[in-house]
Amino acid sequence: MLCGRILAESLRPGAALEVPDLRVVRMWREDVSASAAPGQPPVWTLLDVEAPDEQAGELADALAAALLVEGGWYADFSIGGDHVVVFAGRSFRYRRGDEPARAHVVAYGRSVGVPEHQLDWKG
């Protein structure tokens, strides 16, 4: 079962995530005003999600199509020993512990405006 987190504020207005068997297992709001980057809202809605492993590609594609381009947003999820990080228009999948691959994704995140302190995904 893949597990991940999506921030509602990272989705484009009008975007819909429609992935078969994707389910929200936890949802909450959090004040992140101390760490939000300029242009990001001070309160976020976090959704922990899970889906069958075979939906990983579809979820990555749906997120890549739904995430805002501006604001340095991304979503990520784990599937088995892999980590998937998705940005607007692009996704990456690498084995947990593969530091060169992780560094490549972090560099890409920086290039699209993800604030340094938000490049903190595990894996």
PDB file of C-alpha atoms in Angstrom, residues 22-119:
ATOM      1  CA  LEU A  22      -7.190   6.550  -3.300  1.00  0.00           C
ATOM      2  CA  ARG A  23      -8.418   7.225   0.196  1.00  0.00           C
ATOM      3  CA  VAL A  24      -7.813   9.867   2.811  1.00  0.00           C
ATOM      4  CA  VAL A  25      -6.776   8.265   6.096  1.00  0.00           C
ATOM      5  CA  ARG A  26      -6.207  11.483   8.040  1.00  0.00           C
ATOM      6  CA  MET A  27      -6.920  15.167   7.418  1.00  0.00           C
ATOM      7  CA  TRP A  28      -6.067  18.167   9.576  1.00  0.00           C
ATOM      8  CA  ARG A  29      -5.263  21.867   9.472  1.00  0.00           C
ATOM      9  CA  GLU A  30      -1.983  23.237  10.743  1.00  0.00           C
ATOM     10  CA  ASP A  31      -0.649  26.731  11.394  1.00  0.00           C
ATOM     11  CA  VAL A  32       2.660  26.895   9.533  1.00  0.00           C
ATOM     12  CA  SER A  33       3.031  30.658   9.649  1.00  0.00           C
ATOM     13  CA  ALA A  34       6.490  30.320  11.210  1.00  0.00           C
ATOM     14  CA  SER A  35       7.791  28.317   8.241  1.00  0.00           C
ATOM     15  CA  ALA A  36       5.566  29.237   5.271  1.00  0.00           C
ATOM     16  CA  ALA A  37       7.445  30.799   2.401  1.00  0.00           C
ATOM     17  CA  PRO A  38       6.370  34.115   0.888  1.00  0.00           C
ATOM     18  CA  GLY A  39       3.245  33.524  -1.177  1.00  0.00           C
ATOM     19  CA  GLN A  40       2.270  30.410   0.781  1.00  0.00           C
ATOM     20  CA  PRO A  41      -0.742  30.579   3.098  1.00  0.00           C
ATOM     21  CA  PRO A  42      -0.098  30.536   6.856  1.00  0.00           C
ATOM     22  CA  VAL A  43      -2.465  27.606   7.486  1.00  0.00           C
ATOM     23  CA  TRP A  44      -2.303  24.349   5.529  1.00  0.00           C
ATOM     24  CA  THR A  45      -4.767  21.491   5.112  1.00  0.00           C
ATOM     25  CA  LEU A  46      -2.835  18.212   5.184  1.00  0.00           C
ATOM     26  CA  LEU A  47      -4.234  14.979   3.790  1.00  0.00           C
ATOM     27  CA  ASP A  48      -2.563  11.667   4.508  1.00  0.00           C
ATOM     28  CA  VAL A  49      -3.544   9.287   1.731  1.00  0.00           C
ATOM     29  CA  GLU A  50      -3.058   5.683   0.751  1.00  0.00           C
ATOM     30  CA  ALA A  51      -3.819   3.567  -2.290  1.00  0.00           C
ATOM     31  CA  PRO A  52      -2.913   0.182  -3.706  1.00  0.00           C
ATOM     32  CA  ASP A  53       0.673   0.035  -5.006  1.00  0.00           C
ATOM     33  CA  GLU A  54      -0.516  -0.410  -8.586  1.00  0.00           C
ATOM     34  CA  GLN A  55      -1.992   3.126  -8.467  1.00  0.00           C
ATOM     35  CA  ALA A  56       1.422   4.775  -7.939  1.00  0.00           C
ATOM     36  CA  GLY A  57       1.875   5.823 -11.560  1.00  0.00           C
ATOM     37  CA  GLU A  58      -1.662   7.126 -11.862  1.00  0.00           C
ATOM     38  CA  LEU A  59      -1.351   9.073  -8.606  1.00  0.00           C
ATOM     39  CA  ALA A  60       1.972  10.599  -9.681  1.00  0.00           C
ATOM     40  CA  ASP A  61       0.485  11.624 -13.038  1.00  0.00           C
ATOM     41  CA  ALA A  62      -2.650  13.063 -11.415  1.00  0.00           C
ATOM     42  CA  LEU A  63      -0.604  15.080  -8.925  1.00  0.00           C
ATOM     43  CA  ALA A  64       1.767  16.347 -11.632  1.00  0.00           C
ATOM     44  CA  ALA A  65      -1.284  17.627 -13.511  1.00  0.00           C
ATOM     45  CA  ALA A  66      -2.968  19.114 -10.420  1.00  0.00           C
ATOM     46  CA  LEU A  67      -0.168  20.845  -8.481  1.00  0.00           C
ATOM     47  CA  LEU A  68       0.321  24.582  -8.705  1.00  0.00           C
ATOM     48  CA  VAL A  69       3.328  25.623 -10.763  1.00  0.00           C
ATOM     49  CA  GLU A  70       4.054  28.705  -8.665  1.00  0.00           C
ATOM     50  CA  GLY A  71       4.826  28.595  -4.962  1.00  0.00           C
ATOM     51  CA  GLY A  72       7.306  25.736  -4.855  1.00  0.00           C
ATOM     52  CA  TRP A  73       4.750  23.021  -4.104  1.00  0.00           C
ATOM     53  CA  TYR A  74       5.301  19.279  -4.225  1.00  0.00           C
ATOM     54  CA  ALA A  75       3.650  16.114  -2.930  1.00  0.00           C
ATOM     55  CA  ASP A  76       5.328  12.866  -2.009  1.00  0.00           C
ATOM     56  CA  PHE A  77       4.536   9.291  -1.186  1.00  0.00           C
ATOM     57  CA  SER A  78       6.249   6.017  -0.407  1.00  0.00           C
ATOM     58  CA  ILE A  79       5.728   2.729  -2.179  1.00  0.00           C
ATOM     59  CA  GLY A  80       7.651  -0.254  -0.902  1.00  0.00           C
ATOM     60  CA  GLY A  81      11.304   0.782  -0.717  1.00  0.00           C
ATOM     61  CA  ASP A  82      10.802   3.674  -3.138  1.00  0.00           C
ATOM     62  CA  HIS A  83      10.046   7.335  -2.620  1.00  0.00           C
ATOM     63  CA  VAL A  84       8.048   9.333  -5.171  1.00  0.00           C
ATOM     64  CA  VAL A  85       8.235  13.130  -5.211  1.00  0.00           C
ATOM     65  CA  VAL A  86       5.886  14.998  -7.538  1.00  0.00           C
ATOM     66  CA  PHE A  87       6.069  18.596  -8.742  1.00  0.00           C
ATOM     67  CA  ALA A  88       3.837  20.386 -11.234  1.00  0.00           C
ATOM     68  CA  GLY A  89       4.453  18.625 -14.532  1.00  0.00           C
ATOM     69  CA  ARG A  90       7.111  16.207 -13.292  1.00  0.00           C
ATOM     70  CA  SER A  91       7.627  13.302 -10.925  1.00  0.00           C
ATOM     71  CA  PHE A  92      10.650  11.387  -9.642  1.00  0.00           C
ATOM     72  CA  ARG A  93      10.919   7.907  -8.169  1.00  0.00           C
ATOM     73  CA  TYR A  94      14.012   6.589  -6.428  1.00  0.00           C
ATOM     74  CA  ARG A  95      15.033   3.931  -3.921  1.00  0.00           C
ATOM     75  CA  ARG A  96      15.128   5.054  -0.300  1.00  0.00           C
ATOM     76  CA  GLY A  97      18.738   5.562   0.727  1.00  0.00           C
ATOM     77  CA  ASP A  98      19.897   6.435  -2.812  1.00  0.00           C
ATOM     78  CA  GLU A  99      21.500   9.743  -1.841  1.00  0.00           C
ATOM     79  CA  PRO A 100      22.630  10.759  -5.370  1.00  0.00           C
ATOM     80  CA  ALA A 101      19.065  10.283  -6.666  1.00  0.00           C
ATOM     81  CA  ARG A 102      17.610  12.155  -3.691  1.00  0.00           C
ATOM     82  CA  ALA A 103      20.114  14.993  -4.231  1.00  0.00           C
ATOM     83  CA  HIS A 104      18.995  15.214  -7.880  1.00  0.00           C
ATOM     84  CA  VAL A 105      15.346  15.595  -6.792  1.00  0.00           C
ATOM     85  CA  VAL A 106      16.272  18.163  -4.134  1.00  0.00           C
ATOM     86  CA  ALA A 107      18.173  20.167  -6.778  1.00  0.00           C
ATOM     87  CA  TYR A 108      15.141  20.042  -9.043  1.00  0.00           C
ATOM     88  CA  GLY A 109      12.946  21.205  -6.147  1.00  0.00           C
ATOM     89  CA  ARG A 110      15.236  24.179  -5.585  1.00  0.00           C
ATOM     90  CA  SER A 111      15.099  25.016  -9.297  1.00  0.00           C
ATOM     91  CA  VAL A 112      11.289  25.256  -9.198  1.00  0.00           C
ATOM     92  CA  GLY A 113      11.187  27.386  -6.063  1.00  0.00           C
ATOM     93  CA  VAL A 114      10.740  24.967  -3.179  1.00  0.00           C
ATOM     94  CA  PRO A 115      12.095  26.770  -0.098  1.00  0.00           C
ATOM     95  CA  GLU A 116      15.206  25.144   1.309  1.00  0.00           C
ATOM     96  CA  HIS A 117      13.602  24.277   4.644  1.00  0.00           C
ATOM     97  CA  GLN A 118      10.752  22.492   2.825  1.00  0.00           C
ATOM     98  CA  LEU A 119      13.077  20.099   0.977  1.00  0.00           C
TER      99      LEU A 119
END
